[in-house]
Coordinates of C-alpha atoms in Angstrom, one line a residue:
X1 CA -104.9 173.8 -57.4
X2 CA -103.3 176.9 -57.6
X3 CA -107.0 178.4 -57.5
X4 CA -107.3 176.7 -54.3
X5 CA -104.8 178.2 -52.7
X6 CA -105.1 181.8 -53.8
X7 CA -108.7 181.2 -52.1
X8 CA -107.3 179.9 -49.0
X9 CA -108.2 182.9 -46.7
X10 CA -105.1 184.9 -45.5
X11 CA -103.8 184.2 -41.9
X12 CA -102.1 187.2 -41.1
X13 CA -105.3 189.1 -42.0
X14 CA -107.2 186.8 -39.9
X15 CA -105.2 186.8 -36.9
X16 CA -105.1 190.9 -37.7
X17 CA -108.4 190.8 -37.4
X18 CA -109.4 189.0 -34.2
X19 CA -106.5 191.7 -32.7
X20 CA -109.2 195.0 -34.0
X21 CA -111.9 192.6 -32.9
X22 CA -110.5 192.5 -29.9
X23 CA -109.3 196.3 -29.2
X24 CA -113.1 197.1 -30.1
X25 CA -114.3 195.0 -27.6
X26 CA -111.8 197.2 -24.7
X27 CA -112.5 200.9 -25.9
X28 CA -115.3 200.9 -27.8
X29 CA -118.4 200.3 -24.9
X30 CA -116.6 203.2 -22.8
X31 CA -116.9 205.3 -25.6
X32 CA -120.6 204.1 -26.9
X33 CA -121.7 204.6 -23.3
X34 CA -119.9 208.6 -23.4
X35 CA -121.8 209.6 -26.6
X36 CA -124.8 208.3 -25.1
X37 CA -124.2 210.8 -22.3
X38 CA -123.0 213.0 -24.5
X39 CA -126.1 213.2 -26.8
X40 CA -128.8 213.5 -23.9
X41 CA -127.4 216.1 -22.1
X42 CA -126.2 218.3 -24.7
X43 CA -130.2 218.0 -26.5
X44 CA -132.4 216.9 -23.5
X45 CA -133.4 220.7 -23.5
X46 CA -136.0 220.0 -26.2
X47 CA -138.1 217.3 -23.4
X48 CA -137.7 219.9 -21.0
X49 CA -138.9 222.8 -23.5
X50 CA -142.3 220.9 -23.1
X51 CA -142.8 222.4 -19.6
X52 CA -140.0 225.0 -19.0
X53 CA -141.6 227.1 -22.4
X54 CA -144.6 227.8 -19.7
X55 CA -143.2 227.6 -16.0
X56 CA -141.2 230.5 -16.9
X57 CA -142.6 232.0 -19.9
X58 CA -140.0 231.7 -22.2
X59 CA -141.0 232.2 -25.9
X60 CA -139.5 229.9 -28.9
X61 CA -136.2 232.3 -29.8
X62 CA -135.8 232.4 -26.5
X63 CA -135.3 228.7 -26.5
X64 CA -133.8 228.1 -30.2
X65 CA -131.3 231.0 -29.2
X66 CA -130.8 228.9 -26.0
X67 CA -130.3 225.5 -27.6
X68 CA -127.9 226.9 -30.4
X69 CA -125.9 229.1 -27.6
X70 CA -124.9 225.9 -26.3
X71 CA -122.4 225.8 -29.3
X72 CA -120.5 228.8 -29.3
X73 CA -118.9 228.5 -26.6
X74 CA -117.8 224.8 -28.4
X75 CA -116.3 226.3 -31.0
X76 CA -114.1 229.1 -29.5
X77 CA -112.5 226.0 -27.5
X78 CA -113.0 223.2 -29.5
X79 CA -109.7 223.3 -30.9
X80 CA -107.5 223.8 -27.7
X81 CA -109.2 222.0 -26.1
X82 CA -108.4 218.7 -28.1
X83 CA -104.5 220.1 -28.8
X84 CA -104.1 219.8 -24.8
X85 CA -105.6 215.6 -25.5
X86 CA -103.4 215.5 -28.0
X87 CA -100.6 216.6 -25.4
X88 CA -101.0 215.1 -22.6
X89 CA -103.6 211.9 -22.8
X90 CA -106.6 210.8 -23.4
X91 CA -107.3 209.5 -21.0
X92 CA -107.4 212.9 -18.2
X93 CA -108.7 215.0 -20.9
X94 CA -111.8 213.2 -21.5
X95 CA -111.8 211.9 -17.7
X96 CA -112.2 216.2 -17.1
X97 CA -114.8 216.7 -20.2
X98 CA -117.3 214.4 -18.6
X99 CA -117.2 215.7 -15.5
X100 CA -117.5 219.1 -16.0
X101 CA -120.4 219.2 -18.5
X102 CA -122.7 217.2 -16.2
X103 CA -122.5 219.0 -13.2
X104 CA -122.8 222.3 -15.5
X105 CA -125.9 220.3 -17.2
X106 CA -127.4 219.1 -13.6
X107 CA -127.2 222.9 -12.9
X108 CA -129.5 223.9 -15.6
X109 CA -132.0 222.9 -13.3
X110 CA -131.0 226.0 -11.3
X111 CA -132.3 228.3 -15.0
X112 CA -135.0 231.1 -13.7
X113 CA -134.0 233.7 -16.6
X114 CA -133.2 233.9 -20.2
X115 CA -129.8 235.0 -19.4
X116 CA -129.2 232.4 -16.9
X117 CA -130.2 229.7 -19.6
X118 CA -128.5 231.7 -22.4
X119 CA -125.4 231.1 -19.7
X120 CA -125.8 227.8 -18.5
X121 CA -126.1 226.7 -22.3
X122 CA -122.9 228.8 -23.1
X123 CA -121.2 226.9 -20.2
X124 CA -122.3 223.5 -21.1
X125 CA -120.5 224.3 -24.3
X126 CA -118.0 225.1 -23.0
X127 CA -116.9 222.1 -20.5
X128 CA -117.9 219.6 -23.8
X129 CA -116.4 220.7 -25.9
X130 CA -113.4 218.3 -27.7
X131 CA -115.3 216.3 -26.7
X132 CA -116.5 214.4 -29.9
X133 CA -113.7 215.2 -31.7
X134 CA -111.0 213.6 -29.0
X135 CA -113.0 210.3 -29.4
X136 CA -112.5 211.3 -33.2
X137 CA -108.3 211.7 -32.7
X138 CA -108.8 209.1 -29.7
X139 CA -109.8 206.0 -32.7
X140 CA -106.9 207.5 -34.8
X141 CA -104.1 205.9 -32.1
X142 CA -106.2 202.7 -32.8
X143 CA -108.1 201.8 -35.9
X144 CA -106.2 201.9 -39.8
X145 CA -109.1 204.2 -41.7
X146 CA -110.4 201.5 -43.4
X147 CA -110.7 200.0 -40.5
X148 CA -112.5 202.9 -38.5
X149 CA -115.8 203.8 -40.6
X150 CA -117.3 201.5 -39.0
X151 CA -115.6 202.4 -35.1
X152 CA -117.0 205.5 -36.1
X153 CA -120.5 204.5 -36.6
X154 CA -120.8 202.0 -34.3
X155 CA -119.3 205.3 -31.4
X156 CA -122.1 207.6 -33.3
X157 CA -124.3 204.5 -32.3
X158 CA -124.8 206.6 -29.5
X159 CA -127.3 210.0 -31.1
X160 CA -129.8 207.5 -32.5
X161 CA -129.5 205.1 -28.7
X162 CA -130.2 208.5 -27.1
X163 CA -133.2 208.5 -29.1
X164 CA -134.2 205.4 -28.7
X165 CA -133.1 204.9 -24.4
X166 CA -133.4 209.0 -23.5
X167 CA -136.8 209.7 -25.3
X168 CA -138.9 207.0 -23.8
X169 CA -137.1 207.8 -19.9
X170 CA -137.2 211.7 -20.0
X171 CA -140.9 211.6 -21.1
X172 CA -140.4 209.3 -17.9
X173 CA -139.4 211.3 -16.0
X174 CA -141.1 214.5 -16.9
X175 CA -144.4 213.2 -16.7
X176 CA -143.7 211.0 -13.0
X177 CA -140.8 213.2 -10.8
X178 CA -143.5 216.4 -11.8
X179 CA -144.2 217.4 -8.2
X180 CA -141.7 215.6 -6.0
X181 CA -140.0 216.9 -3.7
X182 CA -141.4 220.1 -5.2
X183 CA -139.0 220.3 -8.2
X184 CA -140.6 220.5 -11.3
X185 CA -140.4 217.4 -14.4
X186 CA -137.6 219.5 -16.3
X187 CA -135.5 220.7 -13.5
X188 CA -135.6 216.6 -12.5
X189 CA -134.7 215.7 -16.1
X190 CA -131.0 218.0 -15.8
X191 CA -130.9 216.9 -12.8
X192 CA -131.0 213.1 -13.4
X193 CA -129.1 213.0 -16.7
X194 CA -126.2 214.7 -15.4
X195 CA -125.5 211.8 -13.5
X196 CA -124.1 209.4 -15.5
X197 CA -121.4 211.6 -17.4
X198 CA -119.9 211.9 -13.7
X199 CA -119.6 208.9 -13.2
X200 CA -118.7 207.8 -16.8
X201 CA -115.9 210.1 -16.3
X202 CA -114.2 208.2 -13.7
X203 CA -114.9 205.2 -15.3
X204 CA -112.8 206.3 -18.1
X205 CA -109.3 208.3 -15.5
X206 CA -109.1 203.8 -14.7
X207 CA -109.8 202.2 -17.9
X208 CA -108.5 204.7 -20.9
X209 CA -105.1 203.9 -23.0
X210 CA -103.4 207.1 -23.6
X211 CA -101.4 205.3 -26.6
X212 CA -100.8 201.3 -28.0
X213 CA -98.2 201.6 -26.5
X214 CA -99.6 202.5 -23.1
X215 CA -101.8 199.1 -23.3
X216 CA -101.0 196.2 -20.8
X217 CA -103.8 193.7 -22.2
X218 CA -102.0 194.1 -25.7
X219 CA -98.9 192.2 -26.4
X220 CA -96.0 193.5 -27.7
X221 CA -96.4 191.4 -30.3
X222 CA -99.7 192.8 -30.7
X223 CA -98.4 196.0 -30.1
X224 CA -96.2 196.4 -33.1
X225 CA -99.0 195.0 -35.7
X226 CA -101.0 197.9 -34.5
X227 CA -98.3 200.3 -34.5
X228 CA -97.6 199.2 -38.0
X229 CA -100.7 199.9 -39.5
X230 CA -100.7 203.5 -38.4
X231 CA -98.0 204.7 -39.0
X232 CA -97.5 202.9 -42.5
X233 CA -100.9 205.2 -43.4
X234 CA -99.8 208.5 -41.8
X235 CA -97.2 208.2 -44.1
X236 CA -99.6 208.7 -47.4
X237 CA -102.4 211.5 -45.2
X238 CA -100.8 215.1 -46.7
X239 CA -101.4 217.8 -43.5
X240 CA -98.5 216.7 -40.8
X241 CA -98.2 220.6 -39.6
X242 CA -101.6 222.6 -37.9
X243 CA -100.3 225.8 -40.1
X244 CA -101.8 223.7 -43.4
X245 CA -104.8 222.7 -42.0
X246 CA -105.4 226.5 -41.2
X247 CA -104.6 227.6 -44.6
X248 CA -106.1 224.3 -46.2
X249 CA -109.4 224.5 -48.5
X250 CA -109.8 221.2 -48.3
X251 CA -110.5 221.2 -44.5
X252 CA -112.3 224.2 -44.9
X253 CA -114.9 221.9 -47.5
X254 CA -115.4 219.4 -44.6
X255 CA -116.5 222.0 -42.0
X256 CA -118.8 223.5 -44.7
X257 CA -120.5 220.3 -45.8
X258 CA -120.6 219.1 -41.7
X259 CA -121.8 222.4 -41.6
X260 CA -125.2 221.2 -43.7
X261 CA -125.0 218.0 -42.3
X262 CA -125.3 219.5 -38.2
X263 CA -128.2 221.8 -39.6
X264 CA -130.0 218.7 -40.1
X265 CA -129.0 217.0 -37.2
X266 CA -130.1 219.9 -34.5
X267 CA -132.7 219.7 -36.0
X268 CA -134.0 216.6 -35.4
X269 CA -131.9 216.5 -31.6
X270 CA -133.8 220.0 -30.6
X271 CA -137.3 220.3 -32.5
X272 CA -138.0 216.6 -32.9
X273 CA -140.3 216.2 -29.7
X274 CA -142.3 219.6 -30.4
X275 CA -142.9 218.3 -34.7
X276 CA -143.8 215.6 -32.6
X277 CA -146.0 217.4 -30.5
X278 CA -147.4 219.4 -34.0
X279 CA -149.3 216.1 -34.9
X280 CA -150.8 216.0 -31.8
X281 CA -149.8 214.0 -28.8
X282 CA -149.6 216.4 -26.0
X283 CA -147.9 214.2 -23.4
X284 CA -144.8 214.5 -22.6
X285 CA -143.9 210.7 -22.5
X286 CA -145.9 209.4 -24.8
X287 CA -143.7 212.2 -27.3
X288 CA -140.7 209.9 -26.2
X289 CA -142.1 206.5 -27.1
X290 CA -142.7 207.9 -30.8
X291 CA -138.6 209.1 -30.5
X292 CA -138.1 205.0 -30.5
X293 CA -139.0 204.1 -34.5
X294 CA -137.2 206.9 -35.6
X295 CA -134.4 206.4 -34.0
X296 CA -134.2 202.7 -34.0
X297 CA -134.5 203.0 -37.6
X298 CA -131.5 204.9 -37.9
X299 CA -129.2 203.2 -35.6
X300 CA -130.1 199.7 -38.1
X301 CA -129.4 201.9 -41.1
X302 CA -126.4 203.9 -39.7
X303 CA -124.2 200.5 -39.1
X304 CA -125.1 198.4 -41.7
X305 CA -123.9 201.9 -44.1
X306 CA -121.2 201.6 -42.1
X307 CA -120.5 198.0 -42.7
X308 CA -120.8 198.4 -46.0
X309 CA -118.5 201.1 -46.3
X310 CA -116.0 200.1 -44.9
X311 CA -116.3 196.5 -46.9
X312 CA -116.8 199.0 -50.4
X313 CA -113.8 201.4 -49.6
X314 CA -116.4 203.6 -50.5
X315 CA -117.8 207.8 -49.2
X316 CA -119.4 209.4 -51.1
X317 CA -121.8 208.1 -51.9
X318 CA -122.7 207.0 -48.3
X319 CA -123.0 209.6 -47.0
X320 CA -124.1 212.6 -50.0
X321 CA -128.0 209.3 -50.6
X322 CA -128.2 209.4 -46.9
X323 CA -128.4 213.9 -47.1
X324 CA -130.5 213.1 -50.2
X325 CA -133.3 211.3 -48.0
X326 CA -132.5 213.4 -44.6
X327 CA -133.8 216.4 -47.3
X328 CA -136.8 214.6 -48.7
X329 CA -137.8 213.5 -45.1
X330 CA -137.8 217.6 -44.3
X331 CA -139.7 218.8 -46.6
X332 CA -142.3 215.6 -45.8
X333 CA -142.2 216.6 -41.9
X334 CA -143.7 220.1 -42.6
X335 CA -146.6 217.9 -43.7
X336 CA -148.0 217.5 -39.9
X337 CA -151.7 219.1 -39.4
X338 CA -152.7 218.2 -42.9
X339 CA -152.0 214.3 -42.4
X340 CA -150.1 212.5 -39.5
X341 CA -148.5 210.0 -41.7
X342 CA -147.3 211.6 -43.4
X343 CA -145.4 213.4 -41.1
X344 CA -144.4 210.2 -40.0
X345 CA -143.1 208.8 -42.1
X346 CA -140.9 212.1 -43.3
X347 CA -139.3 211.4 -39.3
X348 CA -138.6 208.4 -39.8
X349 CA -136.3 209.9 -42.8
X350 CA -135.0 212.1 -41.8
X351 CA -133.6 211.0 -38.6
X352 CA -132.6 207.8 -40.0
X353 CA -130.8 210.0 -43.1
X354 CA -128.9 212.5 -41.3
X355 CA -127.8 209.8 -38.6
X356 CA -126.2 207.6 -41.4
X357 CA -124.5 210.9 -42.5
X358 CA -123.0 211.7 -39.4
X359 CA -120.4 209.1 -39.0
X360 CA -119.9 208.8 -43.1
X361 CA -119.1 212.1 -43.3
X362 CA -116.4 211.1 -40.9
X363 CA -114.1 208.6 -43.4
X364 CA -112.9 212.1 -45.2
X365 CA -111.5 214.4 -43.7
X366 CA -109.4 210.9 -41.1
X367 CA -107.6 210.1 -44.2
X368 CA -106.5 212.4 -45.7
X369 CA -105.1 214.7 -41.7
X370 CA -102.1 212.9 -39.6
X371 CA -99.8 213.7 -37.3
X372 CA -100.5 216.8 -34.6
X373 CA -103.0 217.7 -37.9
X374 CA -105.3 215.6 -36.8
X375 CA -105.7 217.3 -33.9
X376 CA -105.8 220.8 -34.9
X377 CA -108.1 219.4 -38.0
X378 CA -110.8 217.0 -36.6
X379 CA -111.6 220.1 -33.7
X380 CA -112.5 222.7 -36.2
X381 CA -113.6 220.6 -38.9
X382 CA -116.4 219.4 -35.7
X383 CA -116.5 223.2 -34.6
X384 CA -116.9 224.9 -37.6
X385 CA -119.7 222.4 -38.9
X386 CA -121.1 222.5 -35.2
X387 CA -121.6 226.3 -36.2
X388 CA -125.9 224.8 -37.6
X389 CA -126.0 223.6 -33.6
X390 CA -126.4 227.5 -33.7
X391 CA -126.9 229.0 -36.6
X392 CA -130.1 226.0 -37.0
X393 CA -132.1 225.9 -33.8
X394 CA -131.9 229.9 -33.3
X395 CA -133.0 229.9 -37.0
X396 CA -136.0 227.3 -36.1
X397 CA -137.4 229.4 -33.3
X398 CA -137.5 232.4 -35.1
X399 CA -139.1 231.4 -37.2
X400 CA -141.9 229.6 -35.5
X401 CA -142.2 232.9 -33.4
X402 CA -142.9 235.5 -36.3
X403 CA -145.0 232.0 -38.7
X404 CA -146.6 230.0 -36.0
X405 CA -145.4 227.2 -37.7
X406 CA -142.0 224.9 -38.1
X407 CA -143.1 224.9 -42.0
X408 CA -140.0 227.3 -43.2
X409 CA -137.2 226.6 -40.7
X410 CA -137.5 222.9 -42.1
X411 CA -137.5 223.2 -45.7
X412 CA -134.6 225.4 -45.2
X413 CA -133.1 222.7 -43.7
X414 CA -134.0 220.2 -46.5
X415 CA -131.7 222.7 -48.2
X416 CA -129.0 222.6 -46.8
X417 CA -128.8 219.3 -46.4
X418 CA -128.8 219.4 -50.2
X419 CA -125.6 222.0 -50.4
X420 CA -124.4 219.1 -48.1
X421 CA -124.3 216.6 -50.1
X422 CA -123.8 218.6 -53.7
X423 CA -120.5 219.6 -52.2
X424 CA -119.8 216.3 -51.9
X425 CA -120.5 215.4 -55.3
X426 CA -118.4 218.2 -57.1
X427 CA -115.5 219.5 -55.2
X428 CA -114.7 216.1 -53.1
X429 CA -112.6 214.0 -55.2
X430 CA -113.0 210.4 -55.2
X431 CA -109.6 208.4 -55.1
X432 CA -109.1 211.4 -51.7
X433 CA -110.9 209.3 -49.5
X434 CA -112.4 206.0 -51.0
X435 CA -109.2 204.0 -49.3

């Protein structure tokens, strides 16, 4: 009898699960769509490169620096942007981010010189600054940490979905729109793919609520449940002031770990079409189609890993294993000229490993950052890590210009992924993050 009672489901747990499912269905589709648009507009330059470099006579180094300089603007303005979001609310600020980056991304179609290219990429970084950490911060307003890893995984599924959808769409635009009304295919790419961001900014303005207490679609009892869980969790977080974030070795450690992961992320984001082209595929549309399989695999791995991490409340190994898989994959990608099959296997491993490791990583800093420090801390970790987005394409571009291949750059990226895994295992205590 007692065993039957202990095995009975907890009605409060079931009710809470239904409540958080309701919240997820309300906000996550919009956040996911916005993140897909964000990632496409950030890395569609990797497809534009296939035609733009020839049309504008840019070198690989010019492309690599231009792709990466985006993150300098992102780095400088990210923490202020997230603090503004925390102060004035997500609805207005995320709308501003979406609309301005859509406009800047579309204007990239007008560049003619390296300086103009660098300027537009820098401005795009400024416009997008605060978007991703703002989204992560927004999730902390609605979900306690033991439910958040899966939500972050769903949000970051946008990077995989953007690869599944964005690759073929980008390739299609470049192949079939090229020359229409005298406009090059790569110019159409920037113009057409800027539109969703602007439209989504308008949607966010009219649908987002800044806080749980402002949500008219929740009952007073539901608001009370969410608010009490969030407040209870805030009591065990160790950073509550902005100053404590900047003085914390733990926060800078998180930024260092994320730097290595982002080195891998933007090696994929900015060089995957080139990696595919070096296996012998030349048509932009066919290159786009070949991005579907690795990103589909990555999406599946990301969601399953996020669910398993939340169920077991284990965080560290759910990041370390994908990092190791990605490192092996990058090493295998260097075999593209001699063995396209080996490179294809490596490409799938690299994409799946990198894409999976990112949402798993964000369970770490959000587990100990609280209060106003969460806004500054999440932004600081993200912008520090995203410096990898500057160095990764820039270094790979320089190495490719001087060596003629991507091999040395890809091996460097593999080493960065392994370094992040080593930092997690040696310096991040399990008791700090496993909850």
